[in-house]
C-alpha positions as CSV (number, residue, x, y, z in Angstrom):
1,V,15.2,52.7,-58.5
2,G,18.6,51.1,-58.9
3,A,18.9,50.6,-62.6
4,D,21.4,47.7,-62.2
5,L,18.8,45.6,-60.5
6,W,16.0,46.1,-63.0
7,D,15.2,45.1,-66.6
8,F,13.4,47.6,-68.8
9,T,11.1,46.5,-71.6
10,G,8.7,47.9,-74.3
11,S,8.4,51.7,-74.6
12,T,10.1,52.4,-71.3
13,I,12.5,55.3,-71.3
14,V,15.0,56.0,-68.4
15,T,15.9,59.7,-67.7
16,G,17.8,61.3,-64.9
17,T,14.7,62.1,-62.9
18,H,12.2,59.4,-63.7
19,I,11.3,56.3,-65.7
20,R,8.6,56.8,-68.3
21,L,6.8,53.5,-68.9
22,T,4.7,55.0,-71.7
23,P,4.7,58.3,-73.4
24,D,1.5,60.2,-74.1
25,H,0.9,58.3,-77.4
26,Q,-1.5,55.6,-78.4
27,S,-0.8,51.8,-78.4
28,K,2.3,51.9,-76.1
29,A,3.3,49.5,-73.4
30,G,6.3,49.4,-71.1
31,A,7.5,47.8,-67.9
32,I,10.3,47.5,-65.3
33,W,11.0,44.2,-63.5
34,N,13.3,43.5,-60.6
35,R,15.9,40.8,-61.3
36,I,16.0,39.6,-57.7
37,P,13.2,37.4,-56.4
38,C,11.5,38.7,-53.2
39,M,12.5,36.5,-50.2
40,I,11.0,38.8,-47.6
41,R,7.9,37.6,-45.7
42,N,6.7,41.0,-44.5
43,W,7.4,44.0,-46.7
44,E,6.3,47.5,-47.7
45,V,6.8,49.1,-51.2
46,L,6.6,52.9,-51.6
47,I,6.1,54.1,-55.2
48,H,6.5,57.8,-56.2
49,F,4.5,58.0,-59.5
50,K,3.0,60.5,-61.8
51,V,0.2,59.9,-64.4
52,H,-0.4,62.9,-66.7
53,G,-0.9,63.9,-70.3
54,N,-2.7,66.2,-72.7
55,G,-6.1,64.5,-72.4
56,V,-8.7,66.5,-70.5
57,D,-11.8,64.2,-70.5
58,L,-10.4,61.1,-72.2
59,Y,-7.1,59.4,-71.2
60,G,-5.8,56.0,-70.4
61,D,-5.2,53.3,-69.6
62,G,-3.2,53.2,-66.4
63,F,-0.4,51.2,-64.7
64,A,0.0,48.1,-62.5
65,F,2.2,47.0,-59.6
66,W,3.2,43.4,-59.7
67,L,4.5,40.6,-57.5
68,T,4.4,37.6,-59.8
69,K,6.0,34.2,-60.5
70,D,7.0,35.2,-64.1
71,R,8.7,38.4,-65.0
72,N,9.5,40.6,-68.0
73,E,6.7,39.2,-70.2
74,M,4.7,41.7,-72.1
75,G,0.9,41.3,-72.4
76,K,-2.5,42.8,-72.4
77,V,-2.9,43.6,-68.7
78,F,-1.5,47.1,-68.4
79,G,1.4,45.9,-70.5
80,S,2.0,42.6,-68.7
81,K,1.1,39.0,-69.3
82,D,-2.3,37.5,-68.9
83,P,-3.0,35.3,-67.0
84,F,-0.5,35.9,-64.2
85,S,0.3,34.1,-61.0
86,G,0.7,36.4,-57.9
87,L,-0.5,39.8,-57.0
88,G,-1.5,42.6,-59.3
89,I,-2.5,46.1,-58.1
90,F,-4.1,48.2,-60.8
91,F,-4.2,52.0,-61.2
92,D,-6.9,52.2,-63.8
93,T,-7.6,55.6,-65.3
94,Y,-10.3,54.7,-67.8
95,S,-13.6,52.9,-67.3
96,N,-14.1,50.1,-69.8
97,Q,-17.1,48.4,-68.0
98,N,-20.4,48.7,-69.7
99,G,-23.5,49.1,-67.7
100,E,-23.9,49.9,-64.0
101,H,-20.5,50.7,-62.4
102,A,-20.1,50.7,-58.6
103,H,-17.1,53.1,-58.7
104,I,-15.7,56.1,-60.5
105,H,-12.3,56.3,-62.2
106,P,-9.4,56.6,-61.6
107,Y,-9.7,53.4,-59.6
108,V,-7.1,51.3,-57.6
109,S,-7.8,47.5,-57.2
110,A,-6.1,44.3,-56.3
111,I,-6.2,40.8,-57.7
112,V,-4.6,37.7,-56.3
113,N,-4.4,35.1,-59.1
114,N,-3.1,31.5,-59.2
115,G,-2.6,31.7,-63.0
116,S,-6.1,30.3,-63.8
117,A,-8.1,33.6,-64.2
118,S,-7.8,36.1,-67.0
119,Y,-8.2,39.8,-66.5
120,D,-11.5,40.9,-68.0
121,H,-11.0,44.4,-69.4
122,D,-14.7,44.8,-70.1
123,F,-15.4,44.7,-66.4
124,D,-12.1,46.4,-65.3
125,G,-11.1,43.3,-63.5
126,T,-13.8,43.8,-60.8
127,H,-15.2,40.3,-61.2
128,V,-12.1,38.8,-59.5
129,Q,-10.8,41.7,-57.4
130,I,-10.3,41.3,-53.7
131,A,-10.7,45.1,-52.9
132,G,-10.5,48.5,-54.4
133,C,-11.1,52.3,-54.1
134,S,-11.7,55.3,-56.2
135,A,-8.7,57.6,-56.2
136,P,-8.2,60.8,-58.3
137,F,-4.4,60.4,-58.7
138,R,-4.2,61.4,-62.4
139,G,-3.2,64.9,-63.5
140,R,-2.0,66.2,-60.1
141,E,0.4,69.1,-60.0
142,H,1.9,67.8,-56.8
143,D,3.7,64.6,-56.0
144,T,1.7,61.4,-55.7
145,F,2.6,58.2,-53.8
146,V,1.3,54.8,-52.9
147,S,2.2,52.5,-50.0
148,I,1.7,48.8,-50.5
149,R,2.1,46.9,-47.3
150,F,2.0,43.1,-46.8
151,V,2.3,41.9,-43.2
152,N,1.2,38.5,-41.8
153,N,-1.1,37.7,-44.8
154,R,-2.7,41.2,-44.6
155,L,-2.5,43.5,-47.7
156,A,-3.0,47.2,-47.1
157,V,-2.8,50.0,-49.7
158,K,-2.7,53.7,-48.8
159,L,-2.3,56.8,-51.1
160,D,-0.8,60.2,-50.7
161,I,-2.3,62.0,-53.7
162,D,-3.7,65.2,-52.2
163,G,-0.5,67.2,-51.7
164,S,-1.1,67.1,-47.9
165,S,1.7,64.6,-47.1
166,E,-0.8,62.4,-45.3
167,W,-1.7,58.8,-46.1
168,R,-5.3,58.1,-47.1
169,H,-6.7,54.6,-46.7
170,C,-7.6,52.7,-49.9
171,F,-8.2,49.2,-48.7
172,D,-7.0,46.7,-46.1
173,V,-7.6,42.9,-46.7
174,D,-6.8,40.0,-44.5
175,G,-6.3,36.4,-45.7
176,V,-4.0,37.1,-48.6
177,F,-1.4,34.4,-49.2
178,L,1.6,35.2,-51.3
179,P,4.7,33.0,-52.0
180,L,8.3,33.8,-51.6
181,G,10.5,33.9,-54.7
182,Y,8.2,36.1,-56.8
183,Y,9.3,39.3,-58.6
184,F,8.4,42.9,-58.2
185,G,7.5,44.9,-61.3
186,V,5.6,47.9,-62.7
187,S,4.0,48.1,-66.1
188,A,1.7,50.5,-68.0
189,A,-0.1,50.6,-71.3
190,T,-2.0,53.0,-73.6
191,G,-4.6,52.1,-76.2
192,D,-6.8,54.4,-78.3
193,L,-6.3,56.8,-75.4
194,A,-3.0,57.7,-73.9
195,D,-1.1,59.2,-70.9
196,N,2.4,59.6,-69.6
197,H,3.0,56.9,-66.9
198,D,6.1,57.9,-64.9
199,I,7.8,56.1,-61.9
200,L,10.0,58.5,-59.9
201,A,11.0,56.1,-57.1
202,F,10.4,52.5,-56.1
203,K,11.5,51.6,-52.6
204,T,11.2,48.2,-50.8
205,F,11.5,47.8,-47.1
206,E,11.6,44.6,-44.9
207,L,9.3,45.0,-42.0
208,S,10.1,43.6,-38.5
209,V,6.9,42.2,-37.0
210,D,5.9,39.6,-34.5
211,D,5.4,36.4,-36.6
212,A,5.8,34.0,-33.8
213,A,2.4,32.6,-34.6
214,T,3.5,31.8,-38.1
215,D,5.0,28.3,-38.3
216,I,5.1,27.9,-42.0
217,T,8.6,27.3,-43.4
218,D,10.4,29.1,-46.2
219,T,10.2,26.0,-48.3
220,A,6.5,25.9,-47.9
221,L,6.2,29.5,-48.8
222,L,8.3,29.0,-51.9
223,N,5.9,26.3,-53.0
224,M,2.7,28.1,-52.0
225,V,0.0,28.8,-54.6
226,P,-1.1,32.5,-54.3
227,H,-4.6,32.9,-53.1
228,A,-7.0,35.1,-51.1
229,K,-9.7,33.9,-48.7
230,T,-12.2,36.5,-49.8
231,A,-13.1,38.4,-53.0
232,E,-15.7,41.1,-53.7
233,A,-19.0,40.0,-55.2
234,P,-19.2,39.9,-59.0
235,R,-20.6,43.0,-60.6
236,G,-21.5,41.5,-64.0
237,G,-25.3,41.2,-63.6
238,L,-27.9,43.5,-65.1
239,S,-29.5,46.1,-62.7
240,F,-33.2,46.8,-62.7
241,N,-32.6,50.0,-64.6
242,E,-30.5,48.2,-67.3
243,L,-33.2,45.6,-67.7
244,L,-35.9,48.2,-68.1
245,L,-33.7,50.1,-70.6
246,F,-32.9,46.9,-72.5
247,L,-36.6,46.1,-73.0
248,Y,-37.4,49.6,-73.9
249,D,-34.7,49.5,-76.6
250,Q,-36.0,46.2,-77.9
251,L,-39.6,47.3,-78.1
252,C,-39.6,51.0,-78.6
253,N,-36.5,52.1,-80.5
254,S,-36.9,52.6,-84.2
255,D,-33.7,50.8,-85.0
256,N,-34.5,47.9,-82.7
257,S,-30.8,47.5,-82.0
258,P,-30.3,44.7,-79.4
259,N,-27.0,46.1,-78.0
260,T,-27.9,49.8,-77.8
261,F,-28.0,49.7,-74.0
262,L,-24.5,48.3,-73.8
263,S,-23.0,51.6,-75.0
264,K,-24.7,53.8,-72.5
265,R,-23.5,54.9,-69.1
266,L,-25.8,55.0,-66.0
267,P,-26.7,58.7,-66.4
268,S,-27.9,58.0,-69.9
269,C,-29.9,55.1,-68.6
270,I,-31.7,57.3,-66.1
271,F,-32.4,59.9,-68.8
272,L,-33.8,57.4,-71.2
273,I,-35.9,55.7,-68.5
274,V,-37.5,59.1,-67.6
275,A,-38.1,59.6,-71.3
276,A,-39.7,56.2,-71.5
277,R,-42.3,57.2,-69.0
278,K,-43.9,59.4,-71.7
279,S,-43.9,56.6,-74.2
280,S,-46.9,54.3,-74.9
281,C,-44.3,51.4,-74.9
282,L,-43.7,51.8,-71.1
283,A,-46.9,49.9,-70.2
284,T,-45.8,46.9,-72.4
285,V,-42.3,47.0,-70.9
286,W,-43.7,47.1,-67.4
287,D,-46.0,44.2,-68.1
288,I,-43.1,42.0,-69.3
289,I,-41.0,42.8,-66.2
290,M,-43.9,41.9,-63.9
291,E,-44.1,38.5,-65.4
292,L,-40.4,37.6,-65.1
């Protein structure tokens, strides 16, 4: 990372070996933003990073890679502004989503935003993500890297986090449209939980590819609104297990707390549903479900 081309904000600390976006302390946020807008159509970014801290079971929150219209603005999305216009790739180490979760953390996901959608922390952004993968990159003793590659409207992310010096596929999505003139950045944040979020290297490469079929002009790309053709299906609905547990809570729990189920993870749901089979309330719960 050439320091003369970057701005540093928030809790960011620059050392001789790395840039620490946040220390392992609560309620910190930091970021680095490149001063030069990206005028490259096809590019690859390689980031050497390290996420670590004293937490064993609880830690957070993670960091984000950005290519956005606005730069150097602090906010609630891993230390950067919300909403944003452009591309965000999130390296999320803590699961905020209540209810059934289709992946485990740490989790890497991508969102292409035109500035109209806010990042929903309660769902870890999965309601608007275009793709993602689970990736245990946190707390590794060896070096960890990510490759972010954008070629002819195709976004591909690979990880080298196993100490094997081999790239592992995370996701590959076609139909991603990103303007020219946006800015690269990396940000991180901690909340009630914390971690060190370190950037050891950030390298950008222009890729030479056959783009003869692409007749769009640079002017059109500068004025393009970022968007993606596809997105993953929303994950916000209640599963059958959650519905059963909700009704069991309403009808059978002594405190009759309407939001009890929201604080439980899926393993707890399964445990309580099994326990409910021994309850006389189960027949009533089942009758209600059958009439929905």
